[in-house]
C-alpha cells in the first residue's frame, strides 16, 4: 500500500545527542517536506525538497539539516539536540501541481 | 502572495449540533483549496479538497465545504458532530497549476465537541 512512514513515533533523548528522524514514502512523489509543530499550534515549514539532490530551507529557521539521496527517503538530522528542539516533526510528500500533500504520522521529539 | 486565515482559533460545540469552521484566503491567481484534520498525536489527514468543478465538496466523516470565489472563502461544515470529531482542523491553499505547488496552511481551528 502506498504510504508515507515516519520513525520513530516517539523519541526522548538527552541534550547534545545526534539524532536522525526518518521519513520514507512509497508513492514515488518527487516533492517532500518537513514541518515543525508545537502541541496544538500551527505548522512551520522547516525544509523541503523538489527531488533527488534538491533541498531548501523553509519559512522557519531550523538548526536541523536534511538530505535527499533517494526519491523515497528524506531524513532530518539534528547534530546536537537541545531542549528547544522539543516538538513534533511532520513529514509530507506530494506530486507537482499543487494537488495536496500526504502526511506521515509524525515524530514527537523530547530533548531532556 | 497567498495567505490563509482561519477566523476562529477554537470552536466549542455540543454533540449532534451543526458546526461551521471558517476559512478565508487571499491570492492573485486561481487556487486549489484543502481541509485537513489532525487528531491528537497524529499527522494531518485530508478531509476534502476543491480542485475544480462543483463548488460544494463532500469529504470524509460527513464533512463538506463550499468554495465561494467572490468571498474568497472555503468554510467547512458538518450538520451533526460527534465526540470523535474533536480535533484540530487546518485549511490550506495552493496556486492552481503552480510549478511549485506548495501548500500554505492556516493556523488551525480546534474543534471541541462536548457531550
CSV table of C-alpha atoms in Angstrom, one decimal:
chain,number,residue,atom,x,y,z
A,1,UNK,CA,0.0,0.0,0.0
A,2,UNK,CA,1.4,3.4,-1.0
A,3,UNK,CA,2.1,5.5,2.1
A,4,UNK,CA,4.5,7.7,4.0
A,5,UNK,CA,6.3,6.4,7.1
A,6,UNK,CA,8.0,8.2,9.9
A,7,UNK,CA,10.2,6.6,12.5
A,8,UNK,CA,10.4,6.7,15.4
A,9,UNK,CA,6.9,7.8,16.5
A,10,UNK,CA,8.3,9.0,19.9
A,11,UNK,CA,11.8,9.8,20.9
A,12,UNK,CA,13.2,11.0,24.3
A,13,UNK,CA,16.9,11.9,24.1
A,14,UNK,CA,19.5,13.7,26.1
A,15,UNK,CA,20.9,17.1,25.3
A,16,UNK,CA,23.9,17.1,23.0
A,17,UNK,CA,23.0,13.8,21.2
A,18,UNK,CA,22.9,13.5,17.5
A,19,UNK,CA,19.5,12.3,16.1
A,20,UNK,CA,18.1,11.4,12.7
A,21,UNK,CA,14.3,11.3,12.1
A,22,UNK,CA,13.4,9.0,9.3
A,23,UNK,CA,10.8,9.7,6.6
A,24,UNK,CA,10.1,7.3,3.7
A,25,UNK,CA,7.3,7.3,1.1
A,26,UNK,CA,6.3,4.6,-1.4
A,27,UNK,CA,4.2,6.8,-3.7
A,28,UNK,CA,7.1,8.0,-6.0
A,29,UNK,CA,6.4,11.6,-5.1
A,30,UNK,CA,9.2,14.0,-6.1
A,31,UNK,CA,8.3,16.6,-3.5
A,32,UNK,CA,8.9,16.1,0.2
A,33,UNK,CA,8.6,18.4,3.2
A,34,UNK,CA,9.4,18.7,6.9
A,35,UNK,CA,7.2,20.7,9.3
A,36,UNK,CA,7.7,21.5,12.9
A,37,UNK,CA,4.7,21.8,15.1
A,38,UNK,CA,4.5,22.5,18.8
A,39,UNK,CA,1.5,20.8,20.6
A,40,UNK,CA,-1.8,22.4,19.5
A,41,UNK,CA,0.0,25.0,17.4
A,42,UNK,CA,0.4,25.9,13.8
A,43,UNK,CA,2.6,24.2,11.2
A,44,UNK,CA,6.0,25.7,10.4
A,45,UNK,CA,7.8,24.6,7.2
A,46,UNK,CA,11.5,23.9,8.0
A,47,UNK,CA,12.8,22.1,4.9
A,48,UNK,CA,11.6,20.9,1.5
A,49,UNK,CA,12.9,19.1,-1.5
A,50,UNK,CA,11.8,19.0,-5.1
A,51,UNK,CA,13.7,15.9,-5.9
A,52,UNK,CA,16.9,14.0,-5.5
A,53,UNK,CA,19.8,16.2,-4.5
A,54,UNK,CA,17.5,19.2,-4.1
A,55,UNK,CA,16.9,20.6,-0.6
A,56,UNK,CA,15.7,24.1,0.5
A,57,UNK,CA,15.2,25.8,3.8
A,58,UNK,CA,11.6,26.7,4.7
A,59,UNK,CA,10.0,29.6,6.4
A,60,UNK,CA,11.1,28.8,9.9
A,61,UNK,CA,14.8,28.8,10.6
A,62,UNK,CA,15.9,25.4,12.0
A,63,UNK,CA,19.2,24.0,13.2
A,64,UNK,CA,18.4,20.7,11.6
A,65,UNK,CA,19.7,19.5,8.2
A,66,UNK,CA,18.1,17.3,5.6
A,67,UNK,CA,19.3,15.2,2.6
A,68,UNK,CA,17.7,13.7,-0.4
A,69,UNK,CA,19.8,11.0,-1.9
A,70,UNK,CA,16.9,8.7,-2.9
A,71,UNK,CA,13.4,9.8,-4.1
A,72,UNK,CA,11.7,7.8,-1.4
A,73,UNK,CA,13.9,8.9,1.6
A,74,UNK,CA,14.1,12.4,3.3
A,75,UNK,CA,15.8,12.1,6.7
A,76,UNK,CA,16.2,15.0,9.1
A,77,UNK,CA,19.2,15.3,11.3
A,78,UNK,CA,20.0,17.3,14.4
A,79,UNK,CA,23.7,17.2,15.2
A,80,UNK,CA,23.3,18.3,18.8
A,81,UNK,CA,19.9,18.1,20.3
A,82,UNK,CA,18.7,20.8,22.7
A,83,UNK,CA,15.6,21.2,24.8
A,84,UNK,CA,14.4,23.9,22.4
A,85,UNK,CA,14.2,21.2,19.7
A,86,UNK,CA,11.4,19.5,21.7
A,87,UNK,CA,8.5,19.4,19.3
A,88,UNK,CA,6.5,17.3,16.8
A,89,UNK,CA,8.1,16.9,13.4
A,90,UNK,CA,5.8,16.0,10.5
A,91,UNK,CA,6.9,14.8,7.1
A,92,UNK,CA,4.8,15.1,3.9
A,93,UNK,CA,5.1,14.4,0.2
A,94,UNK,CA,3.3,15.4,-2.9
A,95,UNK,CA,3.1,15.4,-6.7
A,96,UNK,CA,3.9,18.6,-8.6
A,97,UNK,CA,0.9,20.8,-9.4
A,98,UNK,CA,-0.4,21.8,-6.0
A,99,UNK,CA,-2.8,18.9,-5.6
A,100,UNK,CA,-2.2,18.4,-1.9
A,101,UNK,CA,0.1,16.6,0.5
A,102,UNK,CA,0.1,13.2,2.1
A,103,UNK,CA,1.4,13.4,5.7
A,104,UNK,CA,3.2,10.8,7.9
A,105,UNK,CA,2.1,10.2,11.5
A,106,UNK,CA,4.8,12.4,12.9
A,107,UNK,CA,7.7,12.0,15.3
A,108,UNK,CA,7.3,13.5,18.8
A,109,UNK,CA,10.7,14.5,20.0
A,110,UNK,CA,11.5,15.4,23.6
A,111,UNK,CA,15.0,16.5,24.5
A,112,UNK,CA,15.8,16.4,28.2
B,1,UNK,CA,1.5,36.2,-2.1
B,2,UNK,CA,-1.1,33.7,-0.9
B,3,UNK,CA,-2.4,33.6,2.7
B,4,UNK,CA,-4.9,31.7,4.6
B,5,UNK,CA,-6.9,33.0,7.6
B,6,UNK,CA,-8.9,30.7,9.9
B,7,UNK,CA,-11.2,33.0,11.6
B,8,UNK,CA,-11.7,31.0,14.8
B,9,UNK,CA,-8.9,29.5,16.8
B,10,UNK,CA,-11.3,27.5,19.0
B,11,UNK,CA,-14.9,26.3,18.4
B,12,UNK,CA,-16.7,24.5,21.2
B,13,UNK,CA,-20.0,22.8,20.3
B,14,UNK,CA,-22.3,20.2,21.8
B,15,UNK,CA,-22.7,16.7,20.3
B,16,UNK,CA,-25.2,16.5,17.5
B,17,UNK,CA,-25.1,20.3,16.9
B,18,UNK,CA,-24.1,21.7,13.5
B,19,UNK,CA,-20.7,23.3,13.1
B,20,UNK,CA,-19.0,25.6,10.7
B,21,UNK,CA,-15.3,26.3,10.6
B,22,UNK,CA,-14.4,29.4,8.7
B,23,UNK,CA,-11.5,29.8,6.2
B,24,UNK,CA,-10.7,32.8,4.1
B,25,UNK,CA,-7.8,33.0,1.6
B,26,UNK,CA,-6.1,35.7,-0.4
B,27,UNK,CA,-4.4,35.1,-3.8
B,28,UNK,CA,-3.9,36.9,-7.0
B,29,UNK,CA,-4.4,33.7,-9.0
B,30,UNK,CA,-6.7,30.8,-9.1
B,31,UNK,CA,-6.3,28.3,-6.3
B,32,UNK,CA,-6.8,24.8,-5.0
B,33,UNK,CA,-8.3,24.5,-1.5
B,34,UNK,CA,-8.0,21.9,1.1
B,35,UNK,CA,-9.1,21.0,4.6
B,36,UNK,CA,-7.0,18.7,6.8
B,37,UNK,CA,-7.8,17.2,10.2
B,38,UNK,CA,-5.3,16.4,12.9
B,39,UNK,CA,-6.2,14.1,15.8
B,40,UNK,CA,-4.0,14.2,19.0
B,41,UNK,CA,-0.5,12.9,18.4
B,42,UNK,CA,-1.2,12.2,14.8
B,43,UNK,CA,-0.2,13.6,11.4
B,44,UNK,CA,-2.6,15.5,9.1
B,45,UNK,CA,-5.3,13.6,7.2
B,46,UNK,CA,-7.0,15.0,4.1
B,47,UNK,CA,-10.7,15.7,4.8
B,48,UNK,CA,-11.6,17.2,1.4
B,49,UNK,CA,-10.3,19.3,-1.5
B,50,UNK,CA,-11.5,21.6,-4.1
B,51,UNK,CA,-9.6,21.5,-7.4
B,52,UNK,CA,-12.3,22.4,-10.0
B,53,UNK,CA,-16.0,21.7,-10.8
B,54,UNK,CA,-18.8,21.9,-8.3
B,55,UNK,CA,-18.2,24.4,-5.6
B,56,UNK,CA,-19.8,22.1,-2.9
B,57,UNK,CA,-17.2,19.5,-2.0
B,58,UNK,CA,-18.0,16.5,0.1
B,59,UNK,CA,-15.4,14.8,2.2
B,60,UNK,CA,-14.9,12.0,4.7
B,61,UNK,CA,-16.7,11.7,8.0
B,62,UNK,CA,-19.7,13.7,6.8
B,63,UNK,CA,-17.9,17.0,6.3
B,64,UNK,CA,-18.5,19.3,3.4
B,65,UNK,CA,-17.1,22.6,2.3
B,66,UNK,CA,-18.2,25.3,-0.2
B,67,UNK,CA,-15.9,27.3,-2.3
B,68,UNK,CA,-17.0,30.9,-2.7
B,69,UNK,CA,-14.8,32.7,-5.1
B,70,UNK,CA,-16.4,36.1,-4.7
B,71,UNK,CA,-15.9,36.0,-0.9
B,72,UNK,CA,-12.6,34.1,-1.2
B,73,UNK,CA,-13.9,31.6,1.4
B,74,UNK,CA,-13.9,27.8,1.9
B,75,UNK,CA,-15.9,27.2,5.0
B,76,UNK,CA,-16.1,23.6,6.4
B,77,UNK,CA,-19.5,22.4,7.7
B,78,UNK,CA,-21.0,19.3,9.3
B,79,UNK,CA,-24.7,19.1,10.1
B,80,UNK,CA,-24.3,17.0,13.3
B,81,UNK,CA,-21.0,16.5,15.1
B,82,UNK,CA,-19.8,13.6,17.2
B,83,UNK,CA,-17.4,13.4,20.1
B,84,UNK,CA,-15.0,11.7,17.8
B,85,UNK,CA,-14.8,14.9,15.6
B,86,UNK,CA,-12.8,16.6,18.4
B,87,UNK,CA,-9.6,17.5,16.6
B,88,UNK,CA,-7.7,20.4,15.0
B,89,UNK,CA,-8.7,21.4,11.5
B,90,UNK,CA,-6.3,23.1,9.1
B,91,UNK,CA,-7.4,25.0,5.9
B,92,UNK,CA,-4.8,25.2,3.1
B,93,UNK,CA,-4.4,26.7,-0.3
B,94,UNK,CA,-2.1,26.2,-3.3
B,95,UNK,CA,-1.7,28.0,-6.5
B,96,UNK,CA,-3.6,26.5,-9.5
B,97,UNK,CA,-1.1,24.8,-11.8
B,98,UNK,CA,1.8,26.4,-10.0
B,99,UNK,CA,5.1,24.8,-10.7
B,100,UNK,CA,6.0,24.7,-7.0
B,101,UNK,CA,2.6,23.7,-5.7
B,102,UNK,CA,3.5,24.3,-2.1
B,103,UNK,CA,0.6,24.5,0.3
B,104,UNK,CA,0.0,27.5,2.6
B,105,UNK,CA,-1.7,26.5,5.8
B,106,UNK,CA,-3.9,28.5,8.2
B,107,UNK,CA,-3.1,28.4,11.9
B,108,UNK,CA,-5.7,25.9,12.6
B,109,UNK,CA,-9.1,25.7,14.4
B,110,UNK,CA,-9.5,23.5,17.5
B,111,UNK,CA,-13.0,21.8,17.4
B,112,UNK,CA,-14.1,20.6,20.8
B,113,UNK,CA,-17.3,18.5,20.9
B,114,UNK,CA,-18.9,18.3,24.3
B,115,UNK,CA,-21.4,15.6,25.4
